[in-house]
PDB file of C-alpha atoms in Angstrom:
ATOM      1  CA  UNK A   1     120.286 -13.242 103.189  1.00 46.00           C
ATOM      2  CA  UNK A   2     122.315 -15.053 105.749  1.00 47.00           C
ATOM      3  CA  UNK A   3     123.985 -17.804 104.839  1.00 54.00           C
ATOM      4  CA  UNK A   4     122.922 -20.796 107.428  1.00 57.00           C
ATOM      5  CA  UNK A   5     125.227 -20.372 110.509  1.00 81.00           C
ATOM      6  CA  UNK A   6     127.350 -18.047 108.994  1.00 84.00           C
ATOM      7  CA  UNK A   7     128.399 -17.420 112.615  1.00 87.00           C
ATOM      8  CA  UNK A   8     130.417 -20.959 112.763  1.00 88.00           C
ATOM      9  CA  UNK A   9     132.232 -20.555 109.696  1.00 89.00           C
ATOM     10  CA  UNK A  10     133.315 -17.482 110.480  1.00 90.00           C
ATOM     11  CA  UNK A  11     134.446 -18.690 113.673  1.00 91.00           C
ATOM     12  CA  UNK A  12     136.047 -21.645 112.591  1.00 90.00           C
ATOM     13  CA  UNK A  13     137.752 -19.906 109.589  1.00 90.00           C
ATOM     14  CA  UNK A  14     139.397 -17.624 112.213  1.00 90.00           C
ATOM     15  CA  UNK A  15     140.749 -20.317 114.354  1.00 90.00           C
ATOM     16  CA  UNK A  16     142.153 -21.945 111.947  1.00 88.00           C
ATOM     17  CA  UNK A  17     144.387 -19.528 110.747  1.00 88.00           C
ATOM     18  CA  UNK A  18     146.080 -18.419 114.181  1.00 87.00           C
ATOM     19  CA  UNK A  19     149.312 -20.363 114.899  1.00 83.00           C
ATOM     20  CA  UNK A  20     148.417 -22.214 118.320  1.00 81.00           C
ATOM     21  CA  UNK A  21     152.363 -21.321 119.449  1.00 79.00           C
ATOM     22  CA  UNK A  22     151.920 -17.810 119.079  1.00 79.00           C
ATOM     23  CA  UNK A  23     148.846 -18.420 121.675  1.00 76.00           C
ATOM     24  CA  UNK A  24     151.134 -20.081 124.151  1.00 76.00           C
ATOM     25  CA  UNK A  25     150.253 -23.430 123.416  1.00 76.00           C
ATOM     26  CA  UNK A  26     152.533 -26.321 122.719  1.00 72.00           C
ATOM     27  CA  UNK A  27     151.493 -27.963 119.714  1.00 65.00           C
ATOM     28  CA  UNK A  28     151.962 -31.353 118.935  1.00 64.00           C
ATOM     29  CA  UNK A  29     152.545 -33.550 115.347  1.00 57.00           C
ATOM     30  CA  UNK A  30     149.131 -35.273 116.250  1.00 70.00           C
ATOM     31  CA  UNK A  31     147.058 -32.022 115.457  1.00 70.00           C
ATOM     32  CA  UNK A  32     145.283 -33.051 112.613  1.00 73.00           C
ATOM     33  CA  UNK A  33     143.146 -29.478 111.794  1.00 73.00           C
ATOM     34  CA  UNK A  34     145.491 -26.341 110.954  1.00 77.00           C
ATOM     35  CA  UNK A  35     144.659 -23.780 113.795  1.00 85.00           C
ATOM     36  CA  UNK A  36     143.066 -23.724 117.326  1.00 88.00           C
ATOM     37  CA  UNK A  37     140.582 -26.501 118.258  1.00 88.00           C
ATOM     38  CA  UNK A  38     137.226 -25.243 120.043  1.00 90.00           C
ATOM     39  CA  UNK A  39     138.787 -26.387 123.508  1.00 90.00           C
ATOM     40  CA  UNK A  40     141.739 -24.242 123.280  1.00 89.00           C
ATOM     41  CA  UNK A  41     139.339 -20.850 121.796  1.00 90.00           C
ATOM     42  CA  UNK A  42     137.001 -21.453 125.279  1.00 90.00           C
ATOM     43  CA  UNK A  43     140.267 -21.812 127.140  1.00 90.00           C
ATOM     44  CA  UNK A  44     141.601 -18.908 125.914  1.00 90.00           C
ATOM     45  CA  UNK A  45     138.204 -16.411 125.862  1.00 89.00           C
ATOM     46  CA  UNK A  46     137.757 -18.391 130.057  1.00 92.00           C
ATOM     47  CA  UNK A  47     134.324 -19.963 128.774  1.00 90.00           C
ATOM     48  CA  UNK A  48     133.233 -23.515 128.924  1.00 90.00           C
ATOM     49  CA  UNK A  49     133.953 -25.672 125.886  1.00 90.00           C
ATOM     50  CA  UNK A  50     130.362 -26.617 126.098  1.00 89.00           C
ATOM     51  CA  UNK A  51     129.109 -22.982 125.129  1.00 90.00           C
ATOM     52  CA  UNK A  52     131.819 -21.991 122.623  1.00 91.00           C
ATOM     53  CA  UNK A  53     130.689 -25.446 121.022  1.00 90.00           C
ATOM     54  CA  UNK A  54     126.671 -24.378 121.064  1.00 89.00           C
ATOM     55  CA  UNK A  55     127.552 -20.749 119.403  1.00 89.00           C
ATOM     56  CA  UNK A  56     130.155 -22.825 116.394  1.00 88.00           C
ATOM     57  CA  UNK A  57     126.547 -24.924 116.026  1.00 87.00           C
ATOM     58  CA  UNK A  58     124.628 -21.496 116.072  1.00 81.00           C
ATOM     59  CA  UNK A  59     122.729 -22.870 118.879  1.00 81.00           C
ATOM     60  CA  UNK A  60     123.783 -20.055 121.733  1.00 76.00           C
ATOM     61  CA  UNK A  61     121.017 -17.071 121.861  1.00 74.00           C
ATOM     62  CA  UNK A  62     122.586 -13.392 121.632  1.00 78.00           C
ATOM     63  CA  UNK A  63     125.953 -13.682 123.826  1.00 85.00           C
ATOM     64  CA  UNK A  64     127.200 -10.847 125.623  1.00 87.00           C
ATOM     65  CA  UNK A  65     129.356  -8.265 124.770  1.00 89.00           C
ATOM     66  CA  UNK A  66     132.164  -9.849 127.277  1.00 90.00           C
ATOM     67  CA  UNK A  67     131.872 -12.857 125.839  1.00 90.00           C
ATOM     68  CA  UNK A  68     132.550 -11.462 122.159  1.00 91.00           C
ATOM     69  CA  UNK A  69     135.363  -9.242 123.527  1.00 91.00           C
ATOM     70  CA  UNK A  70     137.030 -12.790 124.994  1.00 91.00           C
ATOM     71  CA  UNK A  71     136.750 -14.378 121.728  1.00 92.00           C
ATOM     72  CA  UNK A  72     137.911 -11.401 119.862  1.00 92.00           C
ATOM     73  CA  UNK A  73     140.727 -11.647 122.032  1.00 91.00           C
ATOM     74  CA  UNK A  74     141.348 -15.480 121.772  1.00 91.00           C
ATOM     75  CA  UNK A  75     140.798 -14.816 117.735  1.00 91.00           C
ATOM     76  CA  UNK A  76     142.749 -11.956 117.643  1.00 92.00           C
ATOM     77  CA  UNK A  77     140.019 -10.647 115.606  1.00 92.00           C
ATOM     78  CA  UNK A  78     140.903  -6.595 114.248  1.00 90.00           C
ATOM     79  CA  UNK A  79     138.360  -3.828 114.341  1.00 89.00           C
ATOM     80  CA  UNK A  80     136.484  -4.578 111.533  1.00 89.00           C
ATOM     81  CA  UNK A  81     136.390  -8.441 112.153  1.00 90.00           C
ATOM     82  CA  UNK A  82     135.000  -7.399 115.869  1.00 91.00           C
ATOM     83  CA  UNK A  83     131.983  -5.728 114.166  1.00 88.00           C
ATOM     84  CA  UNK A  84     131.286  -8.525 111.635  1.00 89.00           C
ATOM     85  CA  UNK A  85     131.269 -10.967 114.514  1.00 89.00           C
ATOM     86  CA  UNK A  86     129.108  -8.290 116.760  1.00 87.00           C
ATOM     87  CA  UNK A  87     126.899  -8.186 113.508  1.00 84.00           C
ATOM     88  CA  UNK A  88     126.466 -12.201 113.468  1.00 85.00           C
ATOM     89  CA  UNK A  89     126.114 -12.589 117.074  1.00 84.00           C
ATOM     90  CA  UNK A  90     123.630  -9.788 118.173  1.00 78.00           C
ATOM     91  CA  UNK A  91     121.604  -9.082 114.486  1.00 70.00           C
ATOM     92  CA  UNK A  92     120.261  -5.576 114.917  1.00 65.00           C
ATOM     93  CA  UNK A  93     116.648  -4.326 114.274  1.00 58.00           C
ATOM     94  CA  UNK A  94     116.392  -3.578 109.921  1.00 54.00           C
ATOM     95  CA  UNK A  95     117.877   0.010 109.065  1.00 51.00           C
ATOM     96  CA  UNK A  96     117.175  -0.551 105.249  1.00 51.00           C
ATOM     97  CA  UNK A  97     117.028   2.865 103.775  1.00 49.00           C
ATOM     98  CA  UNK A  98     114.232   3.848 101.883  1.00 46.00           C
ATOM     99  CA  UNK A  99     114.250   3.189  97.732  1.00 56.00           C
ATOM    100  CA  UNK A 100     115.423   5.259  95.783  1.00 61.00           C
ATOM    101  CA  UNK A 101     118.351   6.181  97.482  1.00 78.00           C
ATOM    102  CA  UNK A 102     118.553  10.291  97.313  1.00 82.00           C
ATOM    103  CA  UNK A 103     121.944  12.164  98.065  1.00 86.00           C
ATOM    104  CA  UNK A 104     121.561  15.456  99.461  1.00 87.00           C
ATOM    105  CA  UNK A 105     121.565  18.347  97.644  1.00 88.00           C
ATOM    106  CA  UNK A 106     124.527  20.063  99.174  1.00 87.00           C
ATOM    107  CA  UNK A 107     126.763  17.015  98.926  1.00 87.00           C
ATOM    108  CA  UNK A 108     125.725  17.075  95.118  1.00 88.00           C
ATOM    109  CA  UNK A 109     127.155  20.211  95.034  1.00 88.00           C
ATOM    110  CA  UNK A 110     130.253  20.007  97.429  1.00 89.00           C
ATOM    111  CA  UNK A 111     130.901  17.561  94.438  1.00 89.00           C
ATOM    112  CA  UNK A 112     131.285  20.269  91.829  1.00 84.00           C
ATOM    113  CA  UNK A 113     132.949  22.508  93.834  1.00 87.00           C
ATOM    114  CA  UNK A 114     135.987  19.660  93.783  1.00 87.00           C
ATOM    115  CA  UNK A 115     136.803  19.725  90.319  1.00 83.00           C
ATOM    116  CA  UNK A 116     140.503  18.865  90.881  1.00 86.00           C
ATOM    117  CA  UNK A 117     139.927  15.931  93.543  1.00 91.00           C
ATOM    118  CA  UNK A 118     138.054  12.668  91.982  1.00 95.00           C
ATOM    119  CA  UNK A 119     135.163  12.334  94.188  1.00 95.00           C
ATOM    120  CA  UNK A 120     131.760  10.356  94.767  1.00 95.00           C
ATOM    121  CA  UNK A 121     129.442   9.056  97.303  1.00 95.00           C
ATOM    122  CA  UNK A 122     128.608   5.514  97.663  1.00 95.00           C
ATOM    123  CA  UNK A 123     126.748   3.179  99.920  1.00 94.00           C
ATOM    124  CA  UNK A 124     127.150   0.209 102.124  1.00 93.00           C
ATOM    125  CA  UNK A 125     126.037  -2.486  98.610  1.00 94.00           C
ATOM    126  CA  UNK A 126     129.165  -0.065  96.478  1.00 96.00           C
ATOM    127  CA  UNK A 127     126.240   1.715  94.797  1.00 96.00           C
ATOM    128  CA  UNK A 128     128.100   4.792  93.137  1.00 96.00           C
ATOM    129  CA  UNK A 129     125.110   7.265  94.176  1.00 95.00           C
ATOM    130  CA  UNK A 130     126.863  10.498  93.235  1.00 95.00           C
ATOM    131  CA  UNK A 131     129.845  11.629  91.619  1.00 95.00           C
ATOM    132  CA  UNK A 132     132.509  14.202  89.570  1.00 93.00           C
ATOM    133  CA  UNK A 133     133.945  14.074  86.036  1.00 91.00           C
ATOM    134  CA  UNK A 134     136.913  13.345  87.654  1.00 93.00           C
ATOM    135  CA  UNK A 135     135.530  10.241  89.030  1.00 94.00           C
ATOM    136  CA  UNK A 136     133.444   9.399  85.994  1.00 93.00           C
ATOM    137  CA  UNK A 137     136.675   9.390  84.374  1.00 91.00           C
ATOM    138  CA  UNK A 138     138.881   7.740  86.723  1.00 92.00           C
ATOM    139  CA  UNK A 139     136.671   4.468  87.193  1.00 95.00           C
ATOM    140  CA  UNK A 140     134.009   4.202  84.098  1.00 93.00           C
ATOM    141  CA  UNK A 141     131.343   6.557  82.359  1.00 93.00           C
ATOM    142  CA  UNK A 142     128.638   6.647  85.310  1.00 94.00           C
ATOM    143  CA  UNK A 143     126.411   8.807  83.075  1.00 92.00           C
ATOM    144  CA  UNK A 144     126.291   6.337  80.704  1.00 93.00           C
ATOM    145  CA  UNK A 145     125.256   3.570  83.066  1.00 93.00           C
ATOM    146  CA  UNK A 146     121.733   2.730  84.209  1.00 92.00           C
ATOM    147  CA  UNK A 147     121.420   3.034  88.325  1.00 91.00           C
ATOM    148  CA  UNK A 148     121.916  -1.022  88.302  1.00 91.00           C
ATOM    149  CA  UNK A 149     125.283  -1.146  86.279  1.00 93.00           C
ATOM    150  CA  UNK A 150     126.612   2.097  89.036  1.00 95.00           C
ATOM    151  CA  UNK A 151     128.364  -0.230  91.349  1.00 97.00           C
ATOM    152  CA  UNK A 152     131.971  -0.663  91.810  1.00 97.00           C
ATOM    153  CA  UNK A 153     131.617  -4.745  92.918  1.00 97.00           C
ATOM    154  CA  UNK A 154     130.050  -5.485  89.557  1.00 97.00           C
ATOM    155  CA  UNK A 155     132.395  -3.085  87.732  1.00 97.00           C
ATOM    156  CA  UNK A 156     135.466  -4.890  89.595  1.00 96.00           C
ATOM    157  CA  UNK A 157     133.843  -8.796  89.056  1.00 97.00           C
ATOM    158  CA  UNK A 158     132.144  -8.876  85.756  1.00 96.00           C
ATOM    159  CA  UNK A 159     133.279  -6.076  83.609  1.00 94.00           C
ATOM    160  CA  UNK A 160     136.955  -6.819  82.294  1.00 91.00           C
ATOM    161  CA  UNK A 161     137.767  -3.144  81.640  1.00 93.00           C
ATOM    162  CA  UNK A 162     138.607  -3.045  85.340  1.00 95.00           C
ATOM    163  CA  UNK A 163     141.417  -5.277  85.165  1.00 94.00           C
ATOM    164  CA  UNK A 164     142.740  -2.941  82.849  1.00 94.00           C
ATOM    165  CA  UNK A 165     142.024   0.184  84.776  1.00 95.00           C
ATOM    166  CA  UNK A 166     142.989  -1.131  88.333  1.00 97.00           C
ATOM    167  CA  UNK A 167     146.694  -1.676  88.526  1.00 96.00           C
ATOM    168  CA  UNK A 168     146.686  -4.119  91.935  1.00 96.00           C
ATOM    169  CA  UNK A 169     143.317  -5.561  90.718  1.00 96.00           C
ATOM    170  CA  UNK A 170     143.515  -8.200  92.940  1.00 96.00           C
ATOM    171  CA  UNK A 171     144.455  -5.837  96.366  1.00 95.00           C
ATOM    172  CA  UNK A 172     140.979  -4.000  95.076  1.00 96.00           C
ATOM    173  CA  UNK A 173     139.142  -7.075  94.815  1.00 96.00           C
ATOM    174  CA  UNK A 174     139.974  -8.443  98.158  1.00 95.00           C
ATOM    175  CA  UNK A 175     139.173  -4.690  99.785  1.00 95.00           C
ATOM    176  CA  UNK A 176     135.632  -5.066  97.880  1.00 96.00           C
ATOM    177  CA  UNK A 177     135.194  -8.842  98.911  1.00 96.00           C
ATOM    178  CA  UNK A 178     135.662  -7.616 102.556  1.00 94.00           C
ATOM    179  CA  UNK A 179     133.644  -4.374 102.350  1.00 94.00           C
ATOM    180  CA  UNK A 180     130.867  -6.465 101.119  1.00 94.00           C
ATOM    181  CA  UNK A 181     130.885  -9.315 103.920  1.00 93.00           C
ATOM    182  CA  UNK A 182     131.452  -6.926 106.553  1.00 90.00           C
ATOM    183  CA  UNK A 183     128.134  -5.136 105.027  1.00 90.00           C
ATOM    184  CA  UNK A 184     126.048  -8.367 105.108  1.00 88.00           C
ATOM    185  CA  UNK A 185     126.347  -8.268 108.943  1.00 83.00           C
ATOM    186  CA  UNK A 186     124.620  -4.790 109.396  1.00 80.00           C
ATOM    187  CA  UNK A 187     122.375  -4.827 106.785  1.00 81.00           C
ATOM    188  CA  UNK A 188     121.016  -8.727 106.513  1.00 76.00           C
ATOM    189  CA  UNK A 189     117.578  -7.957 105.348  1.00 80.00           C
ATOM    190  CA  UNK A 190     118.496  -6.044 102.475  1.00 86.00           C
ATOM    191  CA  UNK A 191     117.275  -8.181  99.534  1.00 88.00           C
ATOM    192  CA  UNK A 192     119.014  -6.064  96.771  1.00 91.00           C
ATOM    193  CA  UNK A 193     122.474  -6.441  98.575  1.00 91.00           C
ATOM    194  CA  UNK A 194     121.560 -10.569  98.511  1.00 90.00           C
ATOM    195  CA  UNK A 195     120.837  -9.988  94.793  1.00 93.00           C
ATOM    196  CA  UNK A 196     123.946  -8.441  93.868  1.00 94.00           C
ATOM    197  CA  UNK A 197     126.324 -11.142  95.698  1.00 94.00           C
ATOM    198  CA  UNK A 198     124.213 -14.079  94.262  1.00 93.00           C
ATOM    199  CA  UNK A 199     125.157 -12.256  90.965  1.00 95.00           C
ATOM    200  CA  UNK A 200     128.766 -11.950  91.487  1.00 96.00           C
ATOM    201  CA  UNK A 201     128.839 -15.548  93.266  1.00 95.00           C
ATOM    202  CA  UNK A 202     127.001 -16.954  89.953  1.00 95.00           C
ATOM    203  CA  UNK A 203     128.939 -14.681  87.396  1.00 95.00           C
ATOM    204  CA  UNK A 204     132.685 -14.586  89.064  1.00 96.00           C
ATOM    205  CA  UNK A 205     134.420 -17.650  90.289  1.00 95.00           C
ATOM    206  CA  UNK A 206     137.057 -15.093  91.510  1.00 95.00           C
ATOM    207  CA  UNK A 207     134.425 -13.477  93.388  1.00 96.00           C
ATOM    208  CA  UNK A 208     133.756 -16.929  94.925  1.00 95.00           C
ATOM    209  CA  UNK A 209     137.147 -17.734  95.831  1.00 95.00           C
ATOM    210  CA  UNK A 210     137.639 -14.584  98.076  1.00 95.00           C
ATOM    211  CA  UNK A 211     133.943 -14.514  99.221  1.00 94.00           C
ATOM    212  CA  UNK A 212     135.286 -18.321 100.842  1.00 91.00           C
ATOM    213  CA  UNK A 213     137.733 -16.915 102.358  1.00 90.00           C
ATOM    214  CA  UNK A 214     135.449 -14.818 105.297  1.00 89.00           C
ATOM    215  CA  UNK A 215     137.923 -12.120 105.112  1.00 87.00           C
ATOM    216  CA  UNK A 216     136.288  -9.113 106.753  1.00 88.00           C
ATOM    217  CA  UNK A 217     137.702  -5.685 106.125  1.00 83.00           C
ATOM    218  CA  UNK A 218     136.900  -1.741 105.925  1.00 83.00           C
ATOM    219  CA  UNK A 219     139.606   0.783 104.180  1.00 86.00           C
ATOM    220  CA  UNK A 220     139.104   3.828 105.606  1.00 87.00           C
ATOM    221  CA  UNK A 221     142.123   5.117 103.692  1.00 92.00           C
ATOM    222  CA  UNK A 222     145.196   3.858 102.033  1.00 93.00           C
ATOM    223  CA  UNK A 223     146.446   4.364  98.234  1.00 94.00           C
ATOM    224  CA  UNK A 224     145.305   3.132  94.835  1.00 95.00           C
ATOM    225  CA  UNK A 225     146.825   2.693  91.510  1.00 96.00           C
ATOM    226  CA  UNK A 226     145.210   3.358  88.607  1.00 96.00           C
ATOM    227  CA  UNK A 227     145.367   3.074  84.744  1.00 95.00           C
ATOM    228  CA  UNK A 228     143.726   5.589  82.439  1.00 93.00           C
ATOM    229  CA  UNK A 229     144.254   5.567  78.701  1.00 91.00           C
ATOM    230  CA  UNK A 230     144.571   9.360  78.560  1.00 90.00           C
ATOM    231  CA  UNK A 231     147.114  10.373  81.124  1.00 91.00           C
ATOM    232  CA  UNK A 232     148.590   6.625  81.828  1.00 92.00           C
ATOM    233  CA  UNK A 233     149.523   5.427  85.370  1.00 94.00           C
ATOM    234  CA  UNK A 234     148.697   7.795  88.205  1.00 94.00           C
ATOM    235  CA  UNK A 235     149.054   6.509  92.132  1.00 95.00           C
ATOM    236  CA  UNK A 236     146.240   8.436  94.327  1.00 96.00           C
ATOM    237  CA  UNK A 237     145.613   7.985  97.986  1.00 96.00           C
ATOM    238  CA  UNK A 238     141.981   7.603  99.020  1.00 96.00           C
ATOM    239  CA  UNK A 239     140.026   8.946 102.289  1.00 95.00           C
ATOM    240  CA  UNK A 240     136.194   7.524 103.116  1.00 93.00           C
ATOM    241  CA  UNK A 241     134.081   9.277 105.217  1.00 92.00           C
ATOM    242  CA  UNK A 242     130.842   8.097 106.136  1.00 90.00           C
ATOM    243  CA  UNK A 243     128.256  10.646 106.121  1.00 88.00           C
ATOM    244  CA  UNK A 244     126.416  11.698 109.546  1.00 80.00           C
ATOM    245  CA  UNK A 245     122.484  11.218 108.812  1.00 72.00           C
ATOM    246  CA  UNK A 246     123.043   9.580 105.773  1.00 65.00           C
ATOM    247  CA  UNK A 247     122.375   5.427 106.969  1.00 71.00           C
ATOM    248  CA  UNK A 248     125.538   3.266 105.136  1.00 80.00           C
ATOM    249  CA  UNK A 249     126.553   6.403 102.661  1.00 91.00           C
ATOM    250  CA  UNK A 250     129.826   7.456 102.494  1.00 93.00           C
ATOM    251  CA  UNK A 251     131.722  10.118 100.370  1.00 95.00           C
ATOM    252  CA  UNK A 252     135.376   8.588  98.775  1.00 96.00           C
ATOM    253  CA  UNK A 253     137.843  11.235  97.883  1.00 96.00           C
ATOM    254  CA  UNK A 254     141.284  10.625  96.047  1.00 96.00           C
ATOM    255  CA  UNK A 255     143.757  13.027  96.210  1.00 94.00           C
ATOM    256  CA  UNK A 256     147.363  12.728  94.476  1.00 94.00           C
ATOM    257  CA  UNK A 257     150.961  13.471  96.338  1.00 93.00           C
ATOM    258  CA  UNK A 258     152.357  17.656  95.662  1.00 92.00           C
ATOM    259  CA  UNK A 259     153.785  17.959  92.931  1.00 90.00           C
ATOM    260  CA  UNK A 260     154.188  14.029  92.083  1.00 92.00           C
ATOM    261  CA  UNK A 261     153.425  12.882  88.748  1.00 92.00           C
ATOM    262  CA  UNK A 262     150.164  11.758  89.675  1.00 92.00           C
ATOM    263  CA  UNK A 263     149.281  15.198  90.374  1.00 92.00           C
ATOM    264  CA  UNK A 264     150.292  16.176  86.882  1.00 92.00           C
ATOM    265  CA  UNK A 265     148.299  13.222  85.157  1.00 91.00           C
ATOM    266  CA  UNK A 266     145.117  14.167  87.303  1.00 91.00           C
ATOM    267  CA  UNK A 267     145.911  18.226  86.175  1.00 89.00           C
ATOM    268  CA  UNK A 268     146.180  16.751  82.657  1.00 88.00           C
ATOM    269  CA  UNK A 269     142.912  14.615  83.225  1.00 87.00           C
ATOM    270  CA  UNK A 270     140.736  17.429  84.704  1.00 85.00           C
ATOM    271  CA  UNK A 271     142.151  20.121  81.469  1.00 84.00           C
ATOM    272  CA  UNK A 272     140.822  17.110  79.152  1.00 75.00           C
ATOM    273  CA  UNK A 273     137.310  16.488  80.346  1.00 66.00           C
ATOM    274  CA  UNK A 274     136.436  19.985  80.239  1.00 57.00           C
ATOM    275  CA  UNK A 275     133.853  21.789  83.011  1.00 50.00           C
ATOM    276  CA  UNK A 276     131.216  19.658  82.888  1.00 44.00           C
ATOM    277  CA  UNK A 277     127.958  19.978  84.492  1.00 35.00           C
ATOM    278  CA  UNK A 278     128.222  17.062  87.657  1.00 43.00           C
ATOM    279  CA  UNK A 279     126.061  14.254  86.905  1.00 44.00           C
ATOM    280  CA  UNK A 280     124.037  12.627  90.002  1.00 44.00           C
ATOM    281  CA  UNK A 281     122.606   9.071  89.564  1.00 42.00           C
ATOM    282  CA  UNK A 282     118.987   8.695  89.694  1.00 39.00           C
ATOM    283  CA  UNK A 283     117.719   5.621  90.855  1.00 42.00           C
ATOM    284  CA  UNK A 284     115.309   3.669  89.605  1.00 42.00           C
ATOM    285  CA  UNK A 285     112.072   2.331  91.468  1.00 34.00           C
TER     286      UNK A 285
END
């Protein structure tokens, strides 16, 4: 699913980005490339030029964890870009999960039991696996959806409701762009992941613009705006929390500030779609 020597682009998209000043070293008005050149990368990790050189080509064999840490370092790579580069650099053994993708019966019912917080469970491709009626009516009518149209990517790429329902749509496009490269890394053998980014690089040229980009990035948390046509503009801060056990599966909670007027559009929201019985997705074969 890899594209060919995805390691060097990465590389050489993150070198050219970092000011060679900021890395203590004197540029010159001769420097025809924006960036770092290789030499000054090796210089900076303390490897030979020769070696940084072979792994741009994709022609160095598994290098060692010091030798990613230096470049991380000479990169100035964050957390997340560490373990896309750890992901291109050392490919680990398959851990595709098994198909169809089951959640467990006690987070299907932890789901319930949260009928005031909008919650669901995805996985590592943005498969929405499980989910509340809050949810379901926060991003789009899961129920109604077959097990292929359940994923937030395609909902944020190719459906144009999102635009409307996703008030920084482009801050949520570049957080899904970034979830999905940094999966690619971890899970490189998973041919339905490959099928659902050759759709969106086919079907979006937006998609195809950020994918370009090599931006690499996991939200763990943060805040997101949203528009509903019931209870109007409500601001809700998000938590992920991958699930022990559960390979790439992680359970996305949003959660309004006291007594803000989110929390009064979401007390609005939950008093409109009535006590529902929580709908799970079941996947197709």
């Amino acid at each position: 699913m890899s594209e060919q020597n995805e390691l060097g682009r990465f590389l050489k998209s993150r070198r050219a980005r970092i000011d060679p000043g900021e890395s203590g070293i004197e540029a010159n008005s001769r420097r025809r490339v924006a960036g770092l050149r290789r030499e000054e990368v090796a210089s900076l990790a303390g490897i030979s030029v020769e070696y940084y050189v072979r792994l741009e080509q994709g022609r160095a064999s598994r290098p060692s964890e010091a030798v990613l840490d230096a470049i991380a370092r000479a990169l100035k790579l964050d957390p997340d870009e560490r373990r896309y580069l750890d992901g291109l650099a050392r490919p680990r053994p398959s851990t595709r999960s098994p198909r169809p993708e089951r959640v467990r019966t006690e987070l299907t019912q932890l789901l319930g039991m949260m009928d005031r917080v909008p919650a669901l469970v995805i996985n590592h491709r943005m498969d929405v696996l499980a989910w509340n009626r809050l949810a379901a009516q926060l991003f789009f009518d899961f129920d109604a959806a077959t097990p292929r149209e359940r994923n937030l990517a395609r909902f944020g790429f190719l459906d144009n409701d999102s635009k409307e329902r996703f008030i920084d749509w482009q801050d949520v496009a570049r957080a899904t762009v970034g979830t999905l490269r940094l999966a690619t890394s971890h899970h490189d053998d998973d041919e339905v992941l490959a099928t659902l980014l050759g759709e969106l690089m086919m079907k979006s040229e937006q998609f195809r613009t950020l994918w370009a980009g090599r931006d690499v990035k996991q939200r763990t948390h943060g805040s997101k705006r949203f528009r509903h046509p019931v209870v109007g503009e409500l601001t809700l801060r998000f938590e992920n929390f991958d699930l022990p056990g559960e390979t790439g599966q992680r359970l996305v909670a949003f959660s309004p500030e006291p007594a803000s007027p989110a929390a009064e559009a979401l007390e609005l929201l939950a008093m409109w779609t009535g006590p529902e019985a929580e709908r799970v997705a079941s996947e197709e074969s």
